[in-house]
């Protein structure tokens, strides 16, 4: 059997939705189930997670369920351990910046959920500190690994669209208020003081999707609102939703592409997937979601005529063609973990660093600024870290 090469990973926020399911179970433990990550020079990298959280009972329970033995409620002690090479953060957003700062100061390589901080100043400071400390750093950009967006990316690289004109994104679903049906998202998402808000949550995603698949974002105009001002928390207590739950934004990209993305937790789904992007280009168009991607080429574009006096005879949706998978898509979180671990263990290239994370935070901050001021805001380039 090939030798196991252990790599200690402090996993903070492991009792949360993302920390537990996507990062611990579906990524780190899944890599172990595959027998570890094969390294170029031989051996298999073997993640050794150290579970960190605030609640001892919950940590013990997670550890027991998965046959793990290493857990602590003491972050300082975890970071002091020399056998821990990597710090990973999936805590609630408001706690992240402080913890990442401590991990960098302790000389750990850092990998983190987005947003990396709640302010641009904080995000840039983290990226600078990580560079100065010479540690490897990365931010989760999972949407890029979704089959639908991978296919969309393939279409862009293959020149399918001709000149890309516009991107229309529609994201969202109804998040229950929590009174008569339990809310399906944690209540901190609806409180600004706890790092909540749909702009802070989703604009970092939109930033890397736009930057990586299309072009850098040069300006933003956003209208942001709180449609549902009163919600009920995990214990059934009413609270004031201080954070925004919907954002209607226009992003101007390099090359004149206009991306308009609606994000809302107060919308009922009447589309095929929870997020969909329609891309229109001179040669063809596509609609991509989480899994699927459909196209319409200019040669097969029908010619609708506006006549409200006649009943519509066209079934517009049936006039699109499915883009085949042509490859296998694994869990995106796991894929990205593998890339980051290879970056740490064998110096493999890795694009999505804390600077990319900071650009995402910047877009959220500028989106909120645009909404407050009621005007278009230009995106200034951050000094340090170059877009890939
Ligand atoms: N990449 C993605 O698609 C994606 C999706 C959802 C959430 N996220 C990000 O992941 C992070 C966690 O989100 P989640 O939905 O898993 O949240 P969650 O509420 O389920 O988990 C939060 C975790 O942080 C811990 N925590 C530490 N300090 C806390 C405090 N003061 N208050 C409350 N919890 C505290 C909790 O114990 C828990 O382990 C957020 O930063 C969020 O932006 C990313």
PDB file of C-alpha atoms in Angstrom, residues 28-292:
ATOM      1  CA  UNK A  28     -11.983  15.756   3.873  1.00  0.00           C
ATOM      2  CA  UNK A  29     -13.507  12.460   4.951  1.00  0.00           C
ATOM      3  CA  UNK A  30     -14.461  11.681   1.351  1.00  0.00           C
ATOM      4  CA  UNK A  31     -10.796  12.124   0.367  1.00  0.00           C
ATOM      5  CA  UNK A  32      -9.898   9.617   3.076  1.00  0.00           C
ATOM      6  CA  UNK A  33     -12.539   7.218   1.761  1.00  0.00           C
ATOM      7  CA  UNK A  34     -10.835   7.434  -1.611  1.00  0.00           C
ATOM      8  CA  UNK A  35      -7.637   6.304   0.104  1.00  0.00           C
ATOM      9  CA  UNK A  36      -6.104   9.789   0.352  1.00  0.00           C
ATOM     10  CA  UNK A  37      -4.902  12.177  -2.290  1.00  0.00           C
ATOM     11  CA  UNK A  38      -2.201  10.710  -4.565  1.00  0.00           C
ATOM     12  CA  UNK A  39       0.892  12.911  -4.630  1.00  0.00           C
ATOM     13  CA  UNK A  40       3.117  13.467  -7.640  1.00  0.00           C
ATOM     14  CA  UNK A  41       6.213  12.200  -5.895  1.00  0.00           C
ATOM     15  CA  UNK A  42       4.461   9.110  -4.483  1.00  0.00           C
ATOM     16  CA  UNK A  43       2.510   8.606  -1.270  1.00  0.00           C
ATOM     17  CA  UNK A  44      -1.047   9.659  -0.527  1.00  0.00           C
ATOM     18  CA  UNK A  45      -1.895  12.803   1.348  1.00  0.00           C
ATOM     19  CA  UNK A  46      -4.095  11.909   4.293  1.00  0.00           C
ATOM     20  CA  UNK A  47      -6.146  14.699   5.929  1.00  0.00           C
ATOM     21  CA  UNK A  48      -6.040  14.541   9.732  1.00  0.00           C
ATOM     22  CA  UNK A  49      -8.794  16.927  10.859  1.00  0.00           C
ATOM     23  CA  UNK A  50      -8.716  18.576  14.272  1.00  0.00           C
ATOM     24  CA  UNK A  51     -12.292  19.649  14.958  1.00  0.00           C
ATOM     25  CA  UNK A  52     -12.698  23.076  16.554  1.00  0.00           C
ATOM     26  CA  UNK A  53     -15.879  24.701  17.822  1.00  0.00           C
ATOM     27  CA  UNK A  54     -17.530  26.338  20.784  1.00  0.00           C
ATOM     28  CA  UNK A  55     -19.662  23.466  21.988  1.00  0.00           C
ATOM     29  CA  UNK A  56     -17.883  20.478  23.442  1.00  0.00           C
ATOM     30  CA  UNK A  57     -20.880  18.139  23.300  1.00  0.00           C
ATOM     31  CA  UNK A  58     -21.519  18.868  19.621  1.00  0.00           C
ATOM     32  CA  UNK A  59     -17.861  18.385  18.746  1.00  0.00           C
ATOM     33  CA  UNK A  60     -17.689  15.116  20.606  1.00  0.00           C
ATOM     34  CA  UNK A  61     -20.797  13.969  18.779  1.00  0.00           C
ATOM     35  CA  UNK A  62     -19.403  14.832  15.335  1.00  0.00           C
ATOM     36  CA  UNK A  63     -16.111  13.144  16.189  1.00  0.00           C
ATOM     37  CA  UNK A  64     -17.809   9.983  17.446  1.00  0.00           C
ATOM     38  CA  UNK A  65     -20.070   9.735  14.421  1.00  0.00           C
ATOM     39  CA  UNK A  66     -17.065   9.664  12.112  1.00  0.00           C
ATOM     40  CA  UNK A  67     -14.558   7.752  14.200  1.00  0.00           C
ATOM     41  CA  UNK A  68     -12.445  10.864  14.814  1.00  0.00           C
ATOM     42  CA  UNK A  69     -10.662  11.515  18.077  1.00  0.00           C
ATOM     43  CA  UNK A  70      -9.120  14.947  17.728  1.00  0.00           C
ATOM     44  CA  UNK A  71     -11.277  17.895  18.781  1.00  0.00           C
ATOM     45  CA  UNK A  72     -11.004  20.966  21.007  1.00  0.00           C
ATOM     46  CA  UNK A  73     -12.860  24.123  21.988  1.00  0.00           C
ATOM     47  CA  UNK A  74      -9.531  25.950  22.362  1.00  0.00           C
ATOM     48  CA  UNK A  75      -8.542  27.551  19.057  1.00  0.00           C
ATOM     49  CA  UNK A  76      -5.273  28.889  20.500  1.00  0.00           C
ATOM     50  CA  UNK A  77      -4.209  25.398  21.536  1.00  0.00           C
ATOM     51  CA  UNK A  78      -5.151  24.036  18.104  1.00  0.00           C
ATOM     52  CA  UNK A  79      -3.080  26.680  16.345  1.00  0.00           C
ATOM     53  CA  UNK A  80      -0.130  26.032  18.645  1.00  0.00           C
ATOM     54  CA  UNK A  81       0.140  22.443  17.485  1.00  0.00           C
ATOM     55  CA  UNK A  82       3.084  21.936  15.139  1.00  0.00           C
ATOM     56  CA  UNK A  83       1.442  18.921  13.497  1.00  0.00           C
ATOM     57  CA  UNK A  84      -1.356  21.155  12.157  1.00  0.00           C
ATOM     58  CA  UNK A  85      -0.237  22.607   8.819  1.00  0.00           C
ATOM     59  CA  UNK A  86      -3.543  24.097   7.634  1.00  0.00           C
ATOM     60  CA  UNK A  87      -6.254  26.196   9.251  1.00  0.00           C
ATOM     61  CA  UNK A  88      -9.714  26.054   7.683  1.00  0.00           C
ATOM     62  CA  UNK A  89     -12.571  28.375   8.636  1.00  0.00           C
ATOM     63  CA  UNK A  90     -16.299  27.730   8.102  1.00  0.00           C
ATOM     64  CA  UNK A  91     -17.465  29.688  11.117  1.00  0.00           C
ATOM     65  CA  UNK A  92     -20.208  32.238  11.072  1.00  0.00           C
ATOM     66  CA  UNK A  93     -18.943  35.142   8.920  1.00  0.00           C
ATOM     67  CA  UNK A  94     -18.470  37.667  11.749  1.00  0.00           C
ATOM     68  CA  UNK A  95     -15.925  35.430  13.529  1.00  0.00           C
ATOM     69  CA  UNK A  96     -13.766  34.696  10.512  1.00  0.00           C
ATOM     70  CA  UNK A  97     -11.390  37.611  10.200  1.00  0.00           C
ATOM     71  CA  UNK A  98     -10.103  37.374  13.765  1.00  0.00           C
ATOM     72  CA  UNK A  99      -9.548  33.620  13.544  1.00  0.00           C
ATOM     73  CA  UNK A 100      -7.817  33.791  10.145  1.00  0.00           C
ATOM     74  CA  UNK A 101      -5.532  36.512  11.528  1.00  0.00           C
ATOM     75  CA  UNK A 102      -4.544  34.261  14.434  1.00  0.00           C
ATOM     76  CA  UNK A 103      -3.931  31.309  12.120  1.00  0.00           C
ATOM     77  CA  UNK A 104      -1.722  33.355   9.804  1.00  0.00           C
ATOM     78  CA  UNK A 105       0.200  34.706  12.792  1.00  0.00           C
ATOM     79  CA  UNK A 106       0.708  31.100  13.903  1.00  0.00           C
ATOM     80  CA  UNK A 107       2.271  30.344  10.519  1.00  0.00           C
ATOM     81  CA  UNK A 108      -0.533  28.094   9.260  1.00  0.00           C
ATOM     82  CA  UNK A 109      -1.582  27.821   5.637  1.00  0.00           C
ATOM     83  CA  UNK A 110      -5.148  29.106   5.530  1.00  0.00           C
ATOM     84  CA  UNK A 111      -8.163  28.008   3.552  1.00  0.00           C
ATOM     85  CA  UNK A 112     -11.527  29.596   4.194  1.00  0.00           C
ATOM     86  CA  UNK A 113     -15.166  29.908   3.352  1.00  0.00           C
ATOM     87  CA  UNK A 114     -16.266  33.174   1.802  1.00  0.00           C
ATOM     88  CA  UNK A 115     -16.626  36.038   2.574  1.00  0.00           C
ATOM     89  CA  UNK A 116     -13.118  36.182   4.015  1.00  0.00           C
ATOM     90  CA  UNK A 117     -14.017  39.259   6.104  1.00  0.00           C
ATOM     91  CA  UNK A 118     -16.912  41.675   6.526  1.00  0.00           C
ATOM     92  CA  UNK A 119     -14.988  44.748   5.371  1.00  0.00           C
ATOM     93  CA  UNK A 120     -12.617  45.344   2.471  1.00  0.00           C
ATOM     94  CA  UNK A 121     -10.010  46.793   4.848  1.00  0.00           C
ATOM     95  CA  UNK A 122     -10.074  43.628   6.919  1.00  0.00           C
ATOM     96  CA  UNK A 123      -9.919  41.403   3.841  1.00  0.00           C
ATOM     97  CA  UNK A 124      -6.906  43.194   2.345  1.00  0.00           C
ATOM     98  CA  UNK A 125      -5.110  43.116   5.669  1.00  0.00           C
ATOM     99  CA  UNK A 126      -5.550  39.342   5.806  1.00  0.00           C
ATOM    100  CA  UNK A 127      -4.273  38.861   2.251  1.00  0.00           C
ATOM    101  CA  UNK A 128      -1.236  41.069   2.956  1.00  0.00           C
ATOM    102  CA  UNK A 129      -0.521  39.302   6.243  1.00  0.00           C
ATOM    103  CA  UNK A 130      -0.717  35.897   4.562  1.00  0.00           C
ATOM    104  CA  UNK A 131       1.676  37.000   1.809  1.00  0.00           C
ATOM    105  CA  UNK A 132       4.061  38.509   4.346  1.00  0.00           C
ATOM    106  CA  UNK A 133       3.998  35.325   6.437  1.00  0.00           C
ATOM    107  CA  UNK A 134       4.749  33.272   3.326  1.00  0.00           C
ATOM    108  CA  UNK A 135       1.856  30.898   3.955  1.00  0.00           C
ATOM    109  CA  UNK A 136      -0.380  29.405   1.278  1.00  0.00           C
ATOM    110  CA  UNK A 137      -3.875  30.834   1.197  1.00  0.00           C
ATOM    111  CA  UNK A 138      -7.137  30.041  -0.501  1.00  0.00           C
ATOM    112  CA  UNK A 139     -10.830  30.859  -0.494  1.00  0.00           C
ATOM    113  CA  UNK A 140     -13.741  28.586  -1.354  1.00  0.00           C
ATOM    114  CA  UNK A 141     -15.187  29.399  -4.787  1.00  0.00           C
ATOM    115  CA  UNK A 142     -17.426  26.389  -5.122  1.00  0.00           C
ATOM    116  CA  UNK A 143     -19.842  27.690  -7.753  1.00  0.00           C
ATOM    117  CA  UNK A 144     -17.086  27.455 -10.376  1.00  0.00           C
ATOM    118  CA  UNK A 145     -17.169  23.690  -9.933  1.00  0.00           C
ATOM    119  CA  UNK A 146     -20.901  23.289 -10.517  1.00  0.00           C
ATOM    120  CA  UNK A 147     -21.590  21.175 -13.617  1.00  0.00           C
ATOM    121  CA  UNK A 148     -23.848  23.876 -15.101  1.00  0.00           C
ATOM    122  CA  UNK A 149     -21.214  26.574 -14.735  1.00  0.00           C
ATOM    123  CA  UNK A 150     -18.412  24.281 -15.902  1.00  0.00           C
ATOM    124  CA  UNK A 151     -20.374  23.730 -19.112  1.00  0.00           C
ATOM    125  CA  UNK A 152     -20.994  27.457 -19.418  1.00  0.00           C
ATOM    126  CA  UNK A 153     -17.294  28.098 -18.963  1.00  0.00           C
ATOM    127  CA  UNK A 154     -16.556  25.522 -21.661  1.00  0.00           C
ATOM    128  CA  UNK A 155     -18.886  27.373 -24.048  1.00  0.00           C
ATOM    129  CA  UNK A 156     -17.121  30.679 -23.346  1.00  0.00           C
ATOM    130  CA  UNK A 157     -13.646  29.156 -23.861  1.00  0.00           C
ATOM    131  CA  UNK A 158     -14.852  27.480 -27.059  1.00  0.00           C
ATOM    132  CA  UNK A 159     -16.031  30.778 -28.529  1.00  0.00           C
ATOM    133  CA  UNK A 160     -19.656  29.646 -28.757  1.00  0.00           C
ATOM    134  CA  UNK A 161     -21.146  33.050 -27.953  1.00  0.00           C
ATOM    135  CA  UNK A 162     -19.283  35.258 -30.409  1.00  0.00           C
ATOM    136  CA  UNK A 163     -19.238  38.634 -28.678  1.00  0.00           C
ATOM    137  CA  UNK A 164     -20.838  38.285 -25.263  1.00  0.00           C
ATOM    138  CA  UNK A 165     -23.423  40.983 -24.698  1.00  0.00           C
ATOM    139  CA  UNK A 166     -25.102  40.297 -21.395  1.00  0.00           C
ATOM    140  CA  UNK A 167     -25.520  37.972 -18.452  1.00  0.00           C
ATOM    141  CA  UNK A 168     -28.809  37.717 -16.542  1.00  0.00           C
ATOM    142  CA  UNK A 169     -28.588  35.927 -13.235  1.00  0.00           C
ATOM    143  CA  UNK A 170     -31.553  34.946 -11.140  1.00  0.00           C
ATOM    144  CA  UNK A 171     -30.780  33.517  -7.720  1.00  0.00           C
ATOM    145  CA  UNK A 172     -33.025  32.817  -4.803  1.00  0.00           C
ATOM    146  CA  UNK A 173     -35.857  31.039  -3.119  1.00  0.00           C
ATOM    147  CA  UNK A 174     -38.301  31.659  -0.325  1.00  0.00           C
ATOM    148  CA  UNK A 175     -36.618  31.458   3.089  1.00  0.00           C
ATOM    149  CA  UNK A 176     -39.359  30.813   5.606  1.00  0.00           C
ATOM    150  CA  UNK A 177     -39.787  33.441   8.272  1.00  0.00           C
ATOM    151  CA  UNK A 178     -39.540  30.865  11.046  1.00  0.00           C
ATOM    152  CA  UNK A 179     -42.932  31.348  12.703  1.00  0.00           C
ATOM    153  CA  UNK A 180     -45.235  28.767  11.181  1.00  0.00           C
ATOM    154  CA  UNK A 181     -42.497  26.848   9.361  1.00  0.00           C
ATOM    155  CA  UNK A 182     -38.873  26.629  10.474  1.00  0.00           C
ATOM    156  CA  UNK A 183     -36.471  28.830   8.499  1.00  0.00           C
ATOM    157  CA  UNK A 184     -34.104  26.816   6.301  1.00  0.00           C
ATOM    158  CA  UNK A 185     -31.157  29.182   6.889  1.00  0.00           C
ATOM    159  CA  UNK A 186     -29.532  30.170  10.208  1.00  0.00           C
ATOM    160  CA  UNK A 187     -30.943  33.369  11.736  1.00  0.00           C
ATOM    161  CA  UNK A 188     -27.559  35.187  11.813  1.00  0.00           C
ATOM    162  CA  UNK A 189     -27.922  35.568   8.028  1.00  0.00           C
ATOM    163  CA  UNK A 190     -30.656  38.141   8.652  1.00  0.00           C
ATOM    164  CA  UNK A 191     -28.769  40.259  11.226  1.00  0.00           C
ATOM    165  CA  UNK A 192     -26.170  42.759  10.031  1.00  0.00           C
ATOM    166  CA  UNK A 193     -24.318  42.721  13.367  1.00  0.00           C
ATOM    167  CA  UNK A 194     -23.694  38.977  12.931  1.00  0.00           C
ATOM    168  CA  UNK A 195     -22.288  39.313   9.419  1.00  0.00           C
ATOM    169  CA  UNK A 196     -25.597  38.580   7.689  1.00  0.00           C
ATOM    170  CA  UNK A 197     -27.132  40.004   4.525  1.00  0.00           C
ATOM    171  CA  UNK A 198     -27.567  38.677   1.009  1.00  0.00           C
ATOM    172  CA  UNK A 199     -25.059  41.140  -0.485  1.00  0.00           C
ATOM    173  CA  UNK A 200     -22.230  40.064   1.833  1.00  0.00           C
ATOM    174  CA  UNK A 201     -23.224  36.448   1.254  1.00  0.00           C
ATOM    175  CA  UNK A 202     -23.788  36.336  -2.495  1.00  0.00           C
ATOM    176  CA  UNK A 203     -21.777  39.149  -4.121  1.00  0.00           C
ATOM    177  CA  UNK A 204     -18.489  37.343  -3.384  1.00  0.00           C
ATOM    178  CA  UNK A 205     -19.904  34.394  -5.349  1.00  0.00           C
ATOM    179  CA  UNK A 206     -21.061  36.597  -8.207  1.00  0.00           C
ATOM    180  CA  UNK A 207     -17.683  38.271  -8.237  1.00  0.00           C
ATOM    181  CA  UNK A 208     -15.672  35.136  -8.904  1.00  0.00           C
ATOM    182  CA  UNK A 209     -18.253  33.702 -11.302  1.00  0.00           C
ATOM    183  CA  UNK A 210     -18.138  36.884 -13.390  1.00  0.00           C
ATOM    184  CA  UNK A 211     -14.384  37.431 -13.104  1.00  0.00           C
ATOM    185  CA  UNK A 212     -13.394  33.847 -13.815  1.00  0.00           C
ATOM    186  CA  UNK A 213     -15.897  32.930 -16.531  1.00  0.00           C
ATOM    187  CA  UNK A 214     -16.376  36.303 -18.244  1.00  0.00           C
ATOM    188  CA  UNK A 215     -14.288  39.325 -17.320  1.00  0.00           C
ATOM    189  CA  UNK A 216     -13.332  41.525 -14.352  1.00  0.00           C
ATOM    190  CA  UNK A 217     -16.099  43.669 -12.845  1.00  0.00           C
ATOM    191  CA  UNK A 218     -15.514  47.395 -13.395  1.00  0.00           C
ATOM    192  CA  UNK A 219     -18.648  48.995 -11.888  1.00  0.00           C
ATOM    193  CA  UNK A 220     -21.706  48.137  -9.838  1.00  0.00           C
ATOM    194  CA  UNK A 221     -25.137  49.676  -9.417  1.00  0.00           C
ATOM    195  CA  UNK A 222     -27.274  48.016  -6.783  1.00  0.00           C
ATOM    196  CA  UNK A 223     -30.637  48.385  -5.175  1.00  0.00           C
ATOM    197  CA  UNK A 224     -30.706  46.530  -1.893  1.00  0.00           C
ATOM    198  CA  UNK A 225     -33.630  45.994   0.421  1.00  0.00           C
ATOM    199  CA  UNK A 226     -35.055  44.026   3.336  1.00  0.00           C
ATOM    200  CA  UNK A 227     -38.359  42.651   2.123  1.00  0.00           C
ATOM    201  CA  UNK A 228     -39.127  40.623   5.254  1.00  0.00           C
ATOM    202  CA  UNK A 229     -38.265  42.761   8.310  1.00  0.00           C
ATOM    203  CA  UNK A 230     -39.377  40.359  11.039  1.00  0.00           C
ATOM    204  CA  UNK A 231     -38.302  36.738  11.398  1.00  0.00           C
ATOM    205  CA  UNK A 232     -38.244  34.025  14.056  1.00  0.00           C
ATOM    206  CA  UNK A 233     -34.965  32.468  15.210  1.00  0.00           C
ATOM    207  CA  UNK A 234     -33.898  28.893  15.990  1.00  0.00           C
ATOM    208  CA  UNK A 235     -35.630  29.075  19.366  1.00  0.00           C
ATOM    209  CA  UNK A 236     -38.839  30.468  17.939  1.00  0.00           C
ATOM    210  CA  UNK A 237     -38.209  34.009  19.229  1.00  0.00           C
ATOM    211  CA  UNK A 238     -39.115  36.914  16.933  1.00  0.00           C
ATOM    212  CA  UNK A 239     -36.281  39.237  15.900  1.00  0.00           C
ATOM    213  CA  UNK A 240     -35.797  42.221  13.667  1.00  0.00           C
ATOM    214  CA  UNK A 241     -34.167  41.317  10.340  1.00  0.00           C
ATOM    215  CA  UNK A 242     -31.602  44.114  10.139  1.00  0.00           C
ATOM    216  CA  UNK A 243     -29.796  42.705   7.111  1.00  0.00           C
ATOM    217  CA  UNK A 244     -30.750  42.920   3.442  1.00  0.00           C
ATOM    218  CA  UNK A 245     -32.579  39.919   2.000  1.00  0.00           C
ATOM    219  CA  UNK A 246     -32.717  41.001  -1.645  1.00  0.00           C
ATOM    220  CA  UNK A 247     -30.340  42.764  -4.021  1.00  0.00           C
ATOM    221  CA  UNK A 248     -31.004  43.849  -7.598  1.00  0.00           C
ATOM    222  CA  UNK A 249     -27.670  44.645  -9.181  1.00  0.00           C
ATOM    223  CA  UNK A 250     -26.072  45.604 -12.462  1.00  0.00           C
ATOM    224  CA  UNK A 251     -22.404  44.740 -12.879  1.00  0.00           C
ATOM    225  CA  UNK A 252     -20.454  46.261 -15.761  1.00  0.00           C
ATOM    226  CA  UNK A 253     -17.645  44.013 -16.939  1.00  0.00           C
ATOM    227  CA  UNK A 254     -14.530  44.615 -18.956  1.00  0.00           C
ATOM    228  CA  UNK A 255     -15.304  44.644 -22.651  1.00  0.00           C
ATOM    229  CA  UNK A 256     -18.770  46.104 -22.198  1.00  0.00           C
ATOM    230  CA  UNK A 257     -20.546  42.968 -20.983  1.00  0.00           C
ATOM    231  CA  UNK A 258     -23.535  43.857 -18.790  1.00  0.00           C
ATOM    232  CA  UNK A 259     -24.345  41.412 -16.007  1.00  0.00           C
ATOM    233  CA  UNK A 260     -27.588  41.905 -14.165  1.00  0.00           C
ATOM    234  CA  UNK A 261     -28.116  39.615 -11.188  1.00  0.00           C
ATOM    235  CA  UNK A 262     -31.082  39.406  -8.843  1.00  0.00           C
ATOM    236  CA  UNK A 263     -30.418  37.759  -5.498  1.00  0.00           C
ATOM    237  CA  UNK A 264     -33.302  37.165  -3.138  1.00  0.00           C
ATOM    238  CA  UNK A 265     -34.386  35.132  -0.154  1.00  0.00           C
ATOM    239  CA  UNK A 266     -37.892  36.492  -0.675  1.00  0.00           C
ATOM    240  CA  UNK A 267     -38.765  35.040  -4.060  1.00  0.00           C
ATOM    241  CA  UNK A 268     -40.659  31.895  -5.001  1.00  0.00           C
ATOM    242  CA  UNK A 269     -38.956  29.676  -7.540  1.00  0.00           C
ATOM    243  CA  UNK A 270     -40.420  29.526 -11.007  1.00  0.00           C
ATOM    244  CA  UNK A 271     -37.356  28.387 -12.923  1.00  0.00           C
ATOM    245  CA  UNK A 272     -35.568  25.099 -13.375  1.00  0.00           C
ATOM    246  CA  UNK A 273     -32.834  25.640 -10.774  1.00  0.00           C
ATOM    247  CA  UNK A 274     -32.163  27.802  -7.692  1.00  0.00           C
ATOM    248  CA  UNK A 275     -29.698  29.846  -9.667  1.00  0.00           C
ATOM    249  CA  UNK A 276     -29.714  30.407 -13.417  1.00  0.00           C
ATOM    250  CA  UNK A 277     -27.627  32.578 -15.679  1.00  0.00           C
ATOM    251  CA  UNK A 278     -28.736  33.472 -19.186  1.00  0.00           C
ATOM    252  CA  UNK A 279     -25.891  34.581 -21.405  1.00  0.00           C
ATOM    253  CA  UNK A 280     -26.610  36.252 -24.725  1.00  0.00           C
ATOM    254  CA  UNK A 281     -23.982  36.633 -27.400  1.00  0.00           C
ATOM    255  CA  UNK A 282     -23.968  37.577 -31.055  1.00  0.00           C
ATOM    256  CA  UNK A 283     -23.555  33.936 -32.146  1.00  0.00           C
ATOM    257  CA  UNK A 284     -25.657  32.183 -29.547  1.00  0.00           C
ATOM    258  CA  UNK A 285     -27.147  32.139 -26.077  1.00  0.00           C
ATOM    259  CA  UNK A 286     -27.073  29.803 -23.101  1.00  0.00           C
ATOM    260  CA  UNK A 287     -28.937  29.277 -19.861  1.00  0.00           C
ATOM    261  CA  UNK A 288     -26.847  27.631 -17.168  1.00  0.00           C
ATOM    262  CA  UNK A 289     -27.923  26.476 -13.736  1.00  0.00           C
ATOM    263  CA  UNK A 290     -26.365  24.339 -11.038  1.00  0.00           C
ATOM    264  CA  UNK A 291     -26.379  21.195 -13.142  1.00  0.00           C
ATOM    265  CA  UNK A 292     -27.769  21.919 -16.562  1.00  0.00           C
TER     266      UNK A 292
END
